[in-house]
Amino acid sequence: MTPFDYVIVGAGPAGCVLANRLSGDPGVNVLLVEAGDLDTNPLIAMPRGFNELLGDPTTAWHYPTRPFGPTRRVEHWVRGKTLGGSSSVNGLVYNRGHRVDYDALERLGNPGWGWDEMLPVFKKLENNELGASDVRGAGGPLHVSTVDGTDPLLEDVIAAGTELGWRRMRDLNETDEERIGYAMATIRDGQRWSAANAFLHPVMDRPNLTVALRTVVDRVVLAGDRAVGVQGRQYGQGTEALATREVILATGSIATPRILQLSGIGPADVLRSAGVDVAVDRPNVGARMREHRVFMMQFRLAEDLGYNKLLSTEAGQRAAEDEYQTTRRGPLAAPLSDIVGFFKTRPDLDRPDAQIQIAPFSILPLEPGKSLQIEREPGMLCLGYILRPDSEGSIHVTSADPDTPLDIDANYLATEHDRTVSVDVFRAMRRLFATGPLAKRIERETVPGPGVQADQEIIDAGLTLGTPGYHAIGTCAMGPDDDDVVDPRLRVRGVTNLRVVDASVLPIMVAGNLNGPVSALAWRAADLILEEGGA
Ligand SMILES: Cc1cc2nc3c(=O)[nH]c(=O)nc-3n(C[C@H](O)[C@H](O)[C@H](O)COP(=O)(O)OP(=O)(O)OC[C@H]3O[C@@H](n4cnc5c(N)ncnc54)[C@H](O)[C@@H]3O)c2cc1C
């Protein structure tokens, strides 16, 4: 088989950006390997179509966690499995993260990742409908817009937020202050604008870019301490691809540590007990995982507002779909949450430490691996989480068989910081819904319900009724020390010609939703790779 210069594994935001940038040089041959198929399912383009996609194993991976919390709940961590990866099935909220967090990343010993370097990258990436400014980009490949909701409830939410002192913003990424407004979203003309739309489809016909679909990579092929290719299965048959310059893993924070561990790169004790030969003992592969625990609240509305009535029946759903197909507007044209806010849980803090996302519909209790079901009675949904959790979980293989489920220890809310701040976030969510014009719309709190008052009751409700943030990071974290999995140029320590470029390399949260930050991270990684020009 003819070797490629670069083999990139995973066509999520990171993989799509890398494929675009690295194949920009016609003299370089690039292979992009993706386990999923083409992103032609029409539900991908429809912003609120993601619900069905997440329940469908052909478009989403389902990774069960260890049981946790008072009810020993097992939840399924879902990820996108198609071109665009999770950006093809996600909630579409466009967030960049806060300046201080990038600066903190740099201060941890990662030169070049501070805000002064990353802001120009974001500006290059963006095509923001609000136009270019000191802090926004226009003309870039990633389309970003705001979708102003039409339901009167949404203006009441924003009014309540402003009464609490949060600034109403047209562009929520313009400042790091306490703020609230309509979500910025990766939506273009009413359609999802995934990383595949932004970075991959425009270059798919380059002769030096090959995209291998429905190809699951199981292992990196090593020759001594050098990565020389990948091994996996295409349409169920064994397959291999060779890389002369680099193998780049961009399979996300769950699959990337799995592939490394199956290749013998990971914690020796974990590998041995899984029956995997140890090639390089790297204790932190799969460790140091941080994930948001999302607290969920729901409210019954006093009037028949919001989307429940429409979206809870088949006839209503058909009407909403017709409206969407003919106008590209309506409830199905919006991101997961119409409203996003960032706020401080204590006034003396120097920056927001919490995020909320609000939508004018409510859902029935979640079932692992199933799509969301809308309630019949009118309701609202509010999700809230601390921006910078410091509890650390882990992801480990349990067998050398790549199809055996992973051991995912979410280890949510394990630190005093995470528990205390989460309780404060929850109380602030309640306060918001008891404020100003919004309070008048609410008949009662249905989830978790007014009986939940004490700190421990709130924590238990978060563990029992909440969701993951779908933002796990840190499982292959970058850093300057020998025990950091990748160095600040994202090269895997202990193996040459092997890099990790995806959400797993972030050692700390950069505040909020991660599609934008991971795309920018990959853009900068491409600069580093191009600078080096191969091994
Ligand atoms: C349900 C959900 C909602 C979200 N909502 C938002 C949101 O509203 N806003 C936001 O900014 N972010 C959101 N996110 C997070 C955001 O989408 C991710 O952080 C981002 O996509 C991570 O990019 P990635 O490239 O690291 O990984 P991914 O996007 O997960 O991409 C990894 C790719 O690798 C492929 N892959 C995995 N294993 C293999 C293998 N063994 N062989 C070959 N290919 C493989 C996958 O199929 C996938 O295409 C959400 C995520 C989810 C899952």
Coordinates of C-alpha atoms and ligand atoms in Angstrom, one line a residue:
M1 CA 0.0 0.0 0.0
T2 CA 1.3 3.5 -0.8
P3 CA 2.1 5.3 2.4
F4 CA 0.7 8.7 3.2
D5 CA 2.6 11.6 4.6
Y6 CA 0.0 12.2 7.3
V7 CA -2.6 9.8 8.6
I8 CA -5.3 11.7 10.6
V9 CA -7.7 9.5 12.5
G10 CA -11.2 11.0 13.3
A11 CA -13.2 13.5 11.2
G12 CA -14.5 15.6 14.1
P13 CA -13.7 19.3 14.3
A14 CA -10.1 18.6 15.0
G15 CA -9.7 16.1 12.1
C16 CA -11.6 18.2 9.6
V17 CA -9.4 21.3 10.4
L18 CA -6.2 19.2 10.1
A19 CA -7.3 17.6 6.9
N20 CA -8.0 21.0 5.4
R21 CA -4.8 22.6 6.5
L22 CA -2.4 19.8 5.9
S23 CA -3.7 18.9 2.4
G24 CA -3.4 22.6 1.5
D25 CA 0.1 21.7 0.3
P26 CA -0.4 19.7 -3.0
G27 CA 2.9 18.0 -2.4
V28 CA 1.7 16.3 0.8
N29 CA -0.5 13.2 0.8
V30 CA -3.1 13.1 3.6
L31 CA -5.4 10.3 4.7
L32 CA -8.3 11.1 6.9
V33 CA -9.8 8.0 8.5
E34 CA -13.4 8.1 10.0
A35 CA -15.4 5.4 11.6
G36 CA -18.7 6.9 10.6
D37 CA -20.2 7.5 7.1
L38 CA -20.9 10.6 5.0
D39 CA -23.0 13.3 6.8
T40 CA -25.9 13.0 4.4
N41 CA -28.6 12.2 7.0
P42 CA -31.0 15.1 6.5
L43 CA -31.5 15.4 10.3
I44 CA -27.8 16.6 10.5
A45 CA -28.6 19.8 8.6
M46 CA -31.7 20.6 10.6
P47 CA -30.4 22.2 13.9
R48 CA -32.9 20.5 16.3
G49 CA -32.6 17.2 14.4
F50 CA -29.8 16.1 16.6
N51 CA -32.1 14.4 19.0
E52 CA -32.8 11.5 16.7
L53 CA -29.2 11.3 15.6
L54 CA -28.0 10.8 19.2
G55 CA -30.2 7.8 19.6
D56 CA -29.0 6.2 16.3
P57 CA -25.9 4.0 16.6
T58 CA -25.1 4.7 12.9
T59 CA -24.6 8.4 13.7
A60 CA -23.5 8.3 17.4
W61 CA -21.2 6.4 19.6
H62 CA -22.6 5.3 22.9
Y63 CA -20.1 4.8 25.7
P64 CA -21.6 3.6 29.0
T65 CA -20.1 4.9 32.2
R66 CA -19.5 3.1 35.5
P67 CA -22.5 3.3 37.8
F68 CA -22.4 6.5 39.9
G69 CA -24.4 8.6 42.3
P70 CA -27.0 7.6 44.8
T71 CA -29.0 5.6 42.3
R72 CA -25.9 3.9 40.8
R73 CA -26.9 5.3 37.5
V74 CA -25.2 4.3 34.3
E75 CA -25.3 7.0 31.7
H76 CA -24.3 6.9 28.0
W77 CA -21.7 9.4 26.9
V78 CA -22.6 10.0 23.2
R79 CA -20.3 11.3 20.5
G80 CA -20.9 12.0 16.8
K81 CA -19.9 9.2 14.4
T82 CA -20.0 10.8 10.9
L83 CA -18.1 13.4 9.0
G84 CA -17.9 16.4 11.3
G85 CA -17.9 14.1 14.4
S86 CA -19.7 15.6 17.3
S87 CA -20.1 18.9 15.5
S88 CA -22.6 17.1 13.3
V89 CA -24.8 16.0 16.2
N90 CA -24.1 18.6 18.9
G91 CA -26.2 21.5 20.4
L92 CA -24.7 24.1 18.0
V93 CA -23.9 26.6 20.7
Y94 CA -20.8 28.6 19.5
N95 CA -18.5 29.5 22.4
R96 CA -14.9 30.4 22.5
G97 CA -14.0 30.3 26.2
H98 CA -12.6 33.0 28.3
R99 CA -9.3 34.9 27.9
V100 CA -8.1 34.0 31.4
D101 CA -8.5 30.3 30.7
Y102 CA -6.2 30.3 27.7
D103 CA -3.8 32.4 29.6
A104 CA -3.9 29.8 32.4
L105 CA -3.2 27.1 29.9
E106 CA -0.1 29.0 28.8
R107 CA 0.9 29.6 32.4
L108 CA 0.8 25.8 33.1
G109 CA 3.8 25.6 30.8
N110 CA 2.2 25.5 27.3
P111 CA 3.7 28.4 25.3
G112 CA 1.7 29.7 22.4
W113 CA -1.7 28.7 23.8
G114 CA -2.5 32.0 25.5
W115 CA -5.3 34.3 24.4
D116 CA -3.1 36.7 22.5
E117 CA -2.1 33.8 20.2
M118 CA -5.6 32.2 20.2
L119 CA -7.8 35.2 19.4
P120 CA -6.2 35.7 16.0
V121 CA -6.8 32.0 15.3
F122 CA -10.5 32.4 16.2
K123 CA -10.8 35.4 14.0
K124 CA -9.3 33.5 11.1
L125 CA -11.7 30.7 11.6
E126 CA -14.9 32.7 11.9
N127 CA -17.4 34.0 9.5
N128 CA -19.5 35.8 12.1
E129 CA -22.8 37.2 10.8
L130 CA -22.3 40.2 13.1
G131 CA -19.3 41.2 11.0
A132 CA -15.6 41.6 11.8
S133 CA -14.5 43.6 14.9
D134 CA -11.5 43.6 17.3
V135 CA -12.8 40.4 18.7
R136 CA -14.7 38.8 15.8
G137 CA -13.7 37.3 12.5
A138 CA -15.6 37.5 9.2
G139 CA -14.8 35.7 5.9
G140 CA -13.5 32.5 7.6
P141 CA -14.7 29.0 7.0
L142 CA -16.8 28.6 10.2
H143 CA -20.1 30.2 10.0
V144 CA -21.5 31.7 13.2
S145 CA -24.8 33.4 13.7
T146 CA -27.4 34.3 16.4
V147 CA -30.9 32.9 16.1
D148 CA -33.3 35.2 17.9
G149 CA -36.1 33.1 19.3
T150 CA -39.7 34.2 18.6
D151 CA -41.3 32.9 21.8
P152 CA -42.1 35.7 24.2
L153 CA -40.7 33.5 27.1
L154 CA -37.2 34.1 25.8
E155 CA -37.3 37.8 26.2
D156 CA -38.6 37.3 29.7
V157 CA -35.6 35.1 30.5
I158 CA -33.2 37.7 29.2
A159 CA -35.0 40.4 31.2
A160 CA -34.8 38.3 34.4
G161 CA -31.0 37.8 33.7
T162 CA -30.5 41.6 33.4
E163 CA -32.4 42.1 36.6
L164 CA -29.8 39.9 38.3
G165 CA -27.1 42.2 36.9
W166 CA -26.0 40.2 33.8
R167 CA -25.4 42.2 30.7
R168 CA -27.5 41.6 27.7
M169 CA -25.2 40.8 24.8
R170 CA -25.9 40.5 21.1
D171 CA -22.5 38.6 20.8
L172 CA -22.0 36.5 23.8
N173 CA -18.3 35.9 22.9
E174 CA -17.5 39.6 22.8
T175 CA -16.8 39.9 26.5
D176 CA -16.0 37.7 29.5
E177 CA -18.3 39.6 31.8
E178 CA -21.5 38.3 33.4
R179 CA -23.8 38.1 30.4
I180 CA -27.0 36.7 28.8
G181 CA -28.5 36.6 25.4
Y182 CA -29.5 34.6 22.4
A183 CA -27.0 31.8 21.7
M184 CA -24.3 32.3 19.1
A185 CA -24.6 29.2 17.0
T186 CA -22.8 27.3 14.2
I187 CA -25.8 27.8 11.9
R188 CA -25.9 29.2 8.4
D189 CA -29.2 30.1 6.8
G190 CA -31.1 28.0 9.2
Q191 CA -28.8 24.9 8.7
R192 CA -26.2 23.3 10.9
W193 CA -22.7 24.4 9.9
S194 CA -20.6 21.5 11.1
A195 CA -16.8 21.2 11.0
A196 CA -17.3 19.1 7.9
N197 CA -19.2 21.9 6.2
A198 CA -16.7 24.4 7.3
F199 CA -13.4 22.6 6.7
L200 CA -13.8 19.3 4.9
H201 CA -16.4 19.4 2.2
P202 CA -14.8 22.4 0.5
V203 CA -11.5 20.4 0.0
M204 CA -12.8 16.8 -0.4
D205 CA -11.9 16.9 -4.1
R206 CA -8.2 17.6 -3.5
P207 CA -6.3 14.8 -5.2
N208 CA -3.8 14.7 -2.3
L209 CA -6.6 14.1 0.3
T210 CA -8.1 10.6 0.7
V211 CA -11.0 10.1 3.1
A212 CA -11.6 6.6 4.3
L213 CA -15.1 6.2 5.7
R214 CA -16.6 3.5 7.9
T215 CA -13.1 2.6 9.0
V216 CA -12.5 2.0 12.7
V217 CA -8.9 2.4 13.8
D218 CA -8.1 0.1 16.6
R219 CA -4.3 0.6 17.1
V220 CA -1.3 2.7 16.1
V221 CA 1.3 0.6 14.4
L222 CA 4.7 1.1 16.2
A223 CA 8.2 0.2 14.9
G224 CA 10.2 0.5 18.1
D225 CA 9.3 3.9 19.5
R226 CA 8.1 5.3 16.2
A227 CA 4.5 5.4 14.9
V228 CA 4.5 4.2 11.3
G229 CA 0.8 3.8 10.7
V230 CA -2.6 2.6 11.9
Q231 CA -4.5 -0.7 11.9
G232 CA -8.2 -1.1 12.0
R233 CA -11.3 -2.5 10.2
Q234 CA -12.9 -1.1 7.1
Y235 CA -16.4 -2.5 6.4
G236 CA -15.5 -5.2 8.9
Q237 CA -12.3 -6.3 7.1
G238 CA -8.8 -5.8 8.6
T239 CA -7.0 -2.8 7.1
E240 CA -3.8 -0.9 7.6
A241 CA -2.4 2.5 6.5
L242 CA 1.1 3.7 6.7
A243 CA 2.3 7.2 7.5
T244 CA 5.8 8.5 6.7
R245 CA 5.6 11.7 8.6
E246 CA 3.0 11.4 11.3
V247 CA 0.0 9.6 12.7
I248 CA -2.3 12.2 14.2
L249 CA -5.1 11.0 16.6
A250 CA -8.1 13.2 16.5
T251 CA -10.8 10.8 17.7
G252 CA -11.9 12.8 20.7
S253 CA -11.4 12.5 24.5
I254 CA -12.9 9.1 24.8
A255 CA -11.6 7.2 21.7
T256 CA -8.1 8.7 21.6
P257 CA -7.0 7.3 25.0
R258 CA -8.6 4.0 24.0
I259 CA -6.6 3.8 20.7
L260 CA -3.3 4.7 22.6
Q261 CA -4.0 2.1 25.3
L262 CA -4.8 -0.6 22.8
S263 CA -1.5 0.3 21.1
G264 CA 0.3 -0.4 24.3
I265 CA 0.8 3.3 25.2
G266 CA -0.8 3.9 28.6
P267 CA -0.7 3.0 32.3
A268 CA 1.3 -0.3 32.5
D269 CA -0.9 -1.8 35.3
V270 CA -4.1 -1.0 33.4
L271 CA -2.7 -2.4 30.1
R272 CA -1.5 -5.6 31.8
S273 CA -4.7 -6.3 33.5
A274 CA -6.5 -5.8 30.1
G275 CA -4.1 -8.2 28.4
V276 CA -2.4 -5.5 26.3
D277 CA 1.4 -5.7 25.8
V278 CA 3.0 -2.6 27.2
A279 CA 5.0 -0.6 24.6
V280 CA 5.4 2.7 26.6
D281 CA 4.3 3.1 30.2
R282 CA 2.4 6.4 30.2
P283 CA 0.3 6.5 33.4
N284 CA -1.7 9.6 32.5
V285 CA -3.1 8.3 29.2
G286 CA -6.9 8.2 30.1
A287 CA -6.4 9.9 33.5
R288 CA -7.0 13.5 34.6
M289 CA -10.4 13.6 32.8
R290 CA -12.5 16.6 33.6
E291 CA -16.2 16.8 32.6
H292 CA -19.0 19.2 33.4
R293 CA -21.8 17.8 35.5
V294 CA -24.9 19.5 34.1
F295 CA -27.7 20.2 36.6
M296 CA -31.1 20.2 35.0
M297 CA -34.2 22.1 36.1
Q298 CA -37.6 22.1 34.5
F299 CA -40.6 24.3 35.1
R300 CA -44.3 24.0 34.3
L301 CA -45.5 27.2 32.7
A302 CA -48.6 29.1 33.7
E303 CA -49.7 29.7 30.1
D304 CA -49.5 27.6 27.0
L305 CA -46.2 29.1 25.7
G306 CA -43.1 27.4 24.4
Y307 CA -42.7 24.5 22.0
N308 CA -44.1 21.5 24.0
K309 CA -47.6 21.5 22.5
L310 CA -46.2 21.6 19.0
L311 CA -43.3 19.2 19.5
S312 CA -44.9 16.5 21.7
T313 CA -47.2 15.1 19.1
E314 CA -46.4 13.5 15.7
A315 CA -48.8 15.9 13.9
G316 CA -47.1 18.9 15.6
Q317 CA -43.7 17.6 14.8
R318 CA -44.7 17.2 11.2
A319 CA -46.0 20.8 11.1
A320 CA -42.7 22.1 12.7
E321 CA -40.7 20.1 10.1
D322 CA -42.9 21.5 7.3
E323 CA -42.3 25.0 8.6
Y324 CA -38.6 24.3 8.8
Q325 CA -38.4 22.8 5.3
T326 CA -40.2 25.7 3.7
T327 CA -38.8 28.6 5.6
R328 CA -35.6 27.3 7.4
R329 CA -37.2 28.9 10.5
G330 CA -39.2 27.9 13.5
P331 CA -38.5 25.8 16.6
L332 CA -36.4 23.3 14.6
A333 CA -34.0 26.0 13.2
A334 CA -32.6 26.9 16.7
P335 CA -29.7 25.5 18.6
L336 CA -30.3 23.2 21.6
S337 CA -30.7 26.2 23.9
D338 CA -32.0 29.5 22.6
I339 CA -30.5 31.4 25.5
V340 CA -27.1 31.2 27.0
G341 CA -25.7 33.0 30.1
F342 CA -22.5 33.2 32.0
F343 CA -22.4 34.4 35.6
K344 CA -20.5 34.5 38.9
T345 CA -21.7 32.4 41.8
R346 CA -20.1 34.9 44.2
P347 CA -19.9 38.6 43.6
D348 CA -16.3 38.9 44.6
L349 CA -15.1 36.5 41.8
D350 CA -13.1 38.1 39.0
R351 CA -14.9 36.2 36.3
P352 CA -17.9 34.1 35.6
D353 CA -17.7 30.5 37.0
A354 CA -21.0 29.2 35.7
Q355 CA -22.9 28.8 32.5
I356 CA -26.6 28.3 31.9
Q357 CA -28.5 27.2 28.8
I358 CA -32.2 27.7 28.5
A359 CA -34.9 26.4 26.0
P360 CA -38.6 26.9 25.9
F361 CA -39.5 23.2 26.0
S362 CA -39.2 20.4 28.6
I363 CA -38.5 16.7 28.4
L364 CA -39.6 13.4 29.9
P365 CA -37.0 11.6 32.2
L366 CA -33.9 10.6 30.2
E367 CA -33.3 7.0 29.3
P368 CA -29.7 5.9 28.7
G369 CA -29.0 5.9 24.9
K370 CA -32.5 7.0 23.9
S371 CA -33.5 10.2 22.2
L372 CA -35.2 13.0 24.2
Q373 CA -39.0 12.9 24.5
I374 CA -40.9 16.2 24.8
E375 CA -43.5 16.7 27.6
R376 CA -47.1 17.5 26.7
E377 CA -47.8 20.2 29.3
P378 CA -46.0 23.5 28.6
G379 CA -42.6 23.7 30.2
M380 CA -39.1 25.1 30.2
L381 CA -35.7 23.6 30.5
C382 CA -32.7 25.1 32.2
L383 CA -29.2 23.5 32.2
G384 CA -26.5 24.9 34.4
Y385 CA -22.9 23.9 35.2
I386 CA -19.7 25.1 36.8
L387 CA -17.3 26.3 34.1
R388 CA -14.1 24.9 35.6
P389 CA -14.6 21.5 37.4
D390 CA -11.5 20.1 39.0
S391 CA -12.7 16.6 39.8
E392 CA -10.7 14.1 37.7
G393 CA -12.1 10.9 36.3
S394 CA -10.6 8.3 33.9
I395 CA -11.1 6.2 30.8
H396 CA -9.4 2.8 30.6
V397 CA -9.5 -0.2 28.4
T398 CA -10.6 -3.4 30.1
S399 CA -9.6 -5.8 27.3
A400 CA -7.3 -6.0 24.2
D401 CA -10.5 -6.5 22.2
P402 CA -11.3 -3.1 20.8
D403 CA -15.1 -3.7 21.0
T404 CA -15.1 -4.4 24.7
P405 CA -16.7 -1.4 26.6
L406 CA -14.3 1.0 28.3
D407 CA -14.2 1.6 32.0
I408 CA -15.3 5.2 32.2
D409 CA -15.1 6.6 35.7
A410 CA -16.9 10.0 35.5
N411 CA -16.0 10.8 39.1
Y412 CA -18.3 13.8 39.0
L413 CA -18.3 16.3 41.9
A414 CA -15.5 14.6 43.7
T415 CA -14.0 17.9 45.0
E416 CA -15.3 20.3 47.6
H417 CA -14.9 23.1 44.9
D418 CA -17.1 21.2 42.4
R419 CA -19.8 20.4 45.0
T420 CA -20.0 23.8 46.5
V421 CA -20.0 25.8 43.3
S422 CA -22.5 23.4 41.7
V423 CA -24.9 24.0 44.6
D424 CA -24.5 27.7 44.1
V425 CA -25.1 27.4 40.4
F426 CA -28.3 25.5 41.1
R427 CA -29.5 28.1 43.5
A428 CA -28.8 30.8 41.0
M429 CA -30.8 28.9 38.4
R430 CA -33.8 28.9 40.8
R431 CA -33.3 32.6 41.5
L432 CA -33.4 33.4 37.8
F433 CA -36.7 31.7 37.4
A434 CA -38.1 33.6 40.4
T435 CA -37.1 37.0 39.0
G436 CA -39.0 39.7 37.2
P437 CA -41.3 38.9 34.3
L438 CA -40.1 35.3 34.1
A439 CA -41.4 34.5 37.6
K440 CA -44.9 35.4 36.4
R441 CA -44.7 32.8 33.6
I442 CA -43.9 29.9 36.0
E443 CA -46.5 27.8 37.7
R444 CA -44.0 25.5 39.5
E445 CA -40.7 23.8 39.4
T446 CA -41.1 20.2 38.2
V447 CA -37.5 19.0 38.1
P448 CA -36.0 18.4 40.6
G449 CA -38.9 20.0 42.5
P450 CA -39.3 22.3 45.5
G451 CA -38.6 19.4 48.0
V452 CA -34.9 19.6 47.0
Q453 CA -33.4 22.2 49.3
A454 CA -30.4 21.0 51.3
D455 CA -26.9 21.0 49.6
Q456 CA -26.7 17.2 49.6
E457 CA -30.2 17.0 48.1
I458 CA -29.1 19.3 45.3
I459 CA -26.0 17.4 44.6
D460 CA -27.9 14.1 44.6
A461 CA -30.4 15.6 42.2
G462 CA -27.6 16.7 39.9
L463 CA -26.1 13.2 39.8
T464 CA -29.5 11.5 39.4
L465 CA -31.3 13.8 37.0
G466 CA -28.5 15.7 35.3
T467 CA -26.5 15.0 32.2
P468 CA -22.9 15.0 31.2
G469 CA -21.6 18.2 29.5
Y470 CA -20.3 16.3 26.5
H471 CA -17.2 18.3 27.1
A472 CA -14.8 15.7 28.6
I473 CA -11.1 16.8 28.3
G474 CA -7.7 16.0 29.8
T475 CA -7.4 12.3 28.9
C476 CA -4.2 13.0 26.9
A477 CA -3.4 16.4 28.5
M478 CA -0.6 18.7 27.3
G479 CA 2.0 20.0 29.6
P480 CA 5.7 20.6 30.1
D481 CA 6.4 17.7 32.5
D482 CA 7.6 14.2 31.7
D483 CA 4.3 12.7 32.9
D484 CA 2.1 14.9 30.7
V485 CA 0.9 12.7 27.8
V486 CA 1.7 15.3 25.1
D487 CA 4.1 18.2 25.0
P488 CA 2.9 21.7 24.3
R489 CA 3.3 20.9 20.5
L490 CA 0.9 18.0 21.1
R491 CA 3.5 15.3 20.4
V492 CA 3.0 12.1 22.4
R493 CA 5.9 11.7 24.8
G494 CA 7.8 8.4 24.4
V495 CA 6.7 7.8 20.8
T496 CA 8.0 9.7 17.7
N497 CA 5.8 10.7 14.8
L498 CA 2.6 10.5 16.9
R499 CA 0.5 13.5 17.8
V500 CA -2.8 13.9 19.5
V501 CA -5.0 16.8 18.4
D502 CA -8.5 16.9 19.9
A503 CA -10.4 17.8 23.1
S504 CA -8.3 15.3 25.1
V505 CA -5.2 17.5 25.1
L506 CA -6.8 20.3 27.1
P507 CA -5.6 19.9 30.8
I508 CA -8.2 22.5 32.0
M509 CA -11.5 23.7 30.8
V510 CA -11.5 26.9 28.7
A511 CA -15.0 27.8 29.9
G512 CA -18.0 26.4 28.2
N513 CA -18.9 24.5 25.0
L514 CA -15.9 23.1 23.1
N515 CA -16.6 22.9 19.4
G516 CA -15.1 26.4 18.7
P517 CA -12.1 25.8 21.1
V518 CA -11.2 22.4 19.6
S519 CA -11.4 23.8 16.0
A520 CA -9.1 26.7 17.0
L521 CA -6.8 24.3 18.8
A522 CA -6.5 22.1 15.7
W523 CA -5.9 25.2 13.5
R524 CA -3.0 26.1 15.7
A525 CA -1.8 22.5 15.8
A526 CA -1.8 22.5 12.0
D527 CA 0.5 25.6 12.1
L528 CA 2.9 23.7 14.4
I529 CA 2.9 20.6 12.1
L530 CA 3.4 22.7 9.0
E531 CA 6.2 24.6 10.7
E532 CA 7.9 21.3 11.5
G533 CA 7.3 19.9 8.0
G534 CA 7.3 16.3 9.2
A535 CA 9.9 14.4 11.1
Ligands
LIG1 C1 -24.4 15.7 22.3 C2 -23.4 16.7 22.2 C3 -23.7 18.1 22.3 C4 -22.7 19.1 22.3 N1 -23.1 20.4 22.2 C5 -22.2 21.3 22.0 C6 -22.5 22.6 21.7 O1 -23.7 23.0 21.7 N2 -21.6 23.5 21.5 C7 -20.2 23.2 21.4 O2 -19.4 24.0 21.2 N3 -19.9 21.9 21.7 C8 -20.8 21.0 21.9 N4 -20.4 19.7 22.1 C9 -19.0 19.4 22.1 C10 -18.3 19.4 20.8 O3 -19.1 19.0 19.8 C11 -17.0 18.6 21.0 O4 -16.3 19.1 22.0 C12 -16.2 18.6 19.7 O5 -16.9 18.0 18.7 C13 -14.9 17.7 20.0 O6 -14.2 17.6 18.9 P1 -13.2 16.4 18.7 O7 -12.6 16.6 17.3 O8 -12.3 16.4 19.8 O9 -14.0 15.0 18.8 P2 -15.3 14.5 18.0 O10 -16.1 15.6 17.6 O11 -16.0 13.6 19.0 O12 -14.8 13.7 16.8 C14 -14.1 12.5 16.8 C15 -14.3 11.8 15.5 O13 -13.5 10.6 15.6 C16 -14.2 9.5 15.1 N5 -13.7 8.3 15.7 C17 -13.9 7.9 17.0 N6 -13.2 6.7 17.2 C18 -12.7 6.3 16.0 C19 -12.0 5.2 15.6 N7 -11.6 4.3 16.5 N8 -11.6 5.1 14.3 C20 -11.9 6.1 13.4 N9 -12.7 7.2 13.8 C21 -13.0 7.3 15.1 C22 -15.7 9.8 15.5 O14 -16.6 9.0 14.7 C23 -15.7 11.3 15.3 O15 -16.1 11.6 13.9 C24 -21.4 18.7 22.2 C25 -21.0 17.3 22.1 C26 -22.0 16.4 22.1 C27 -21.6 14.9 21.9

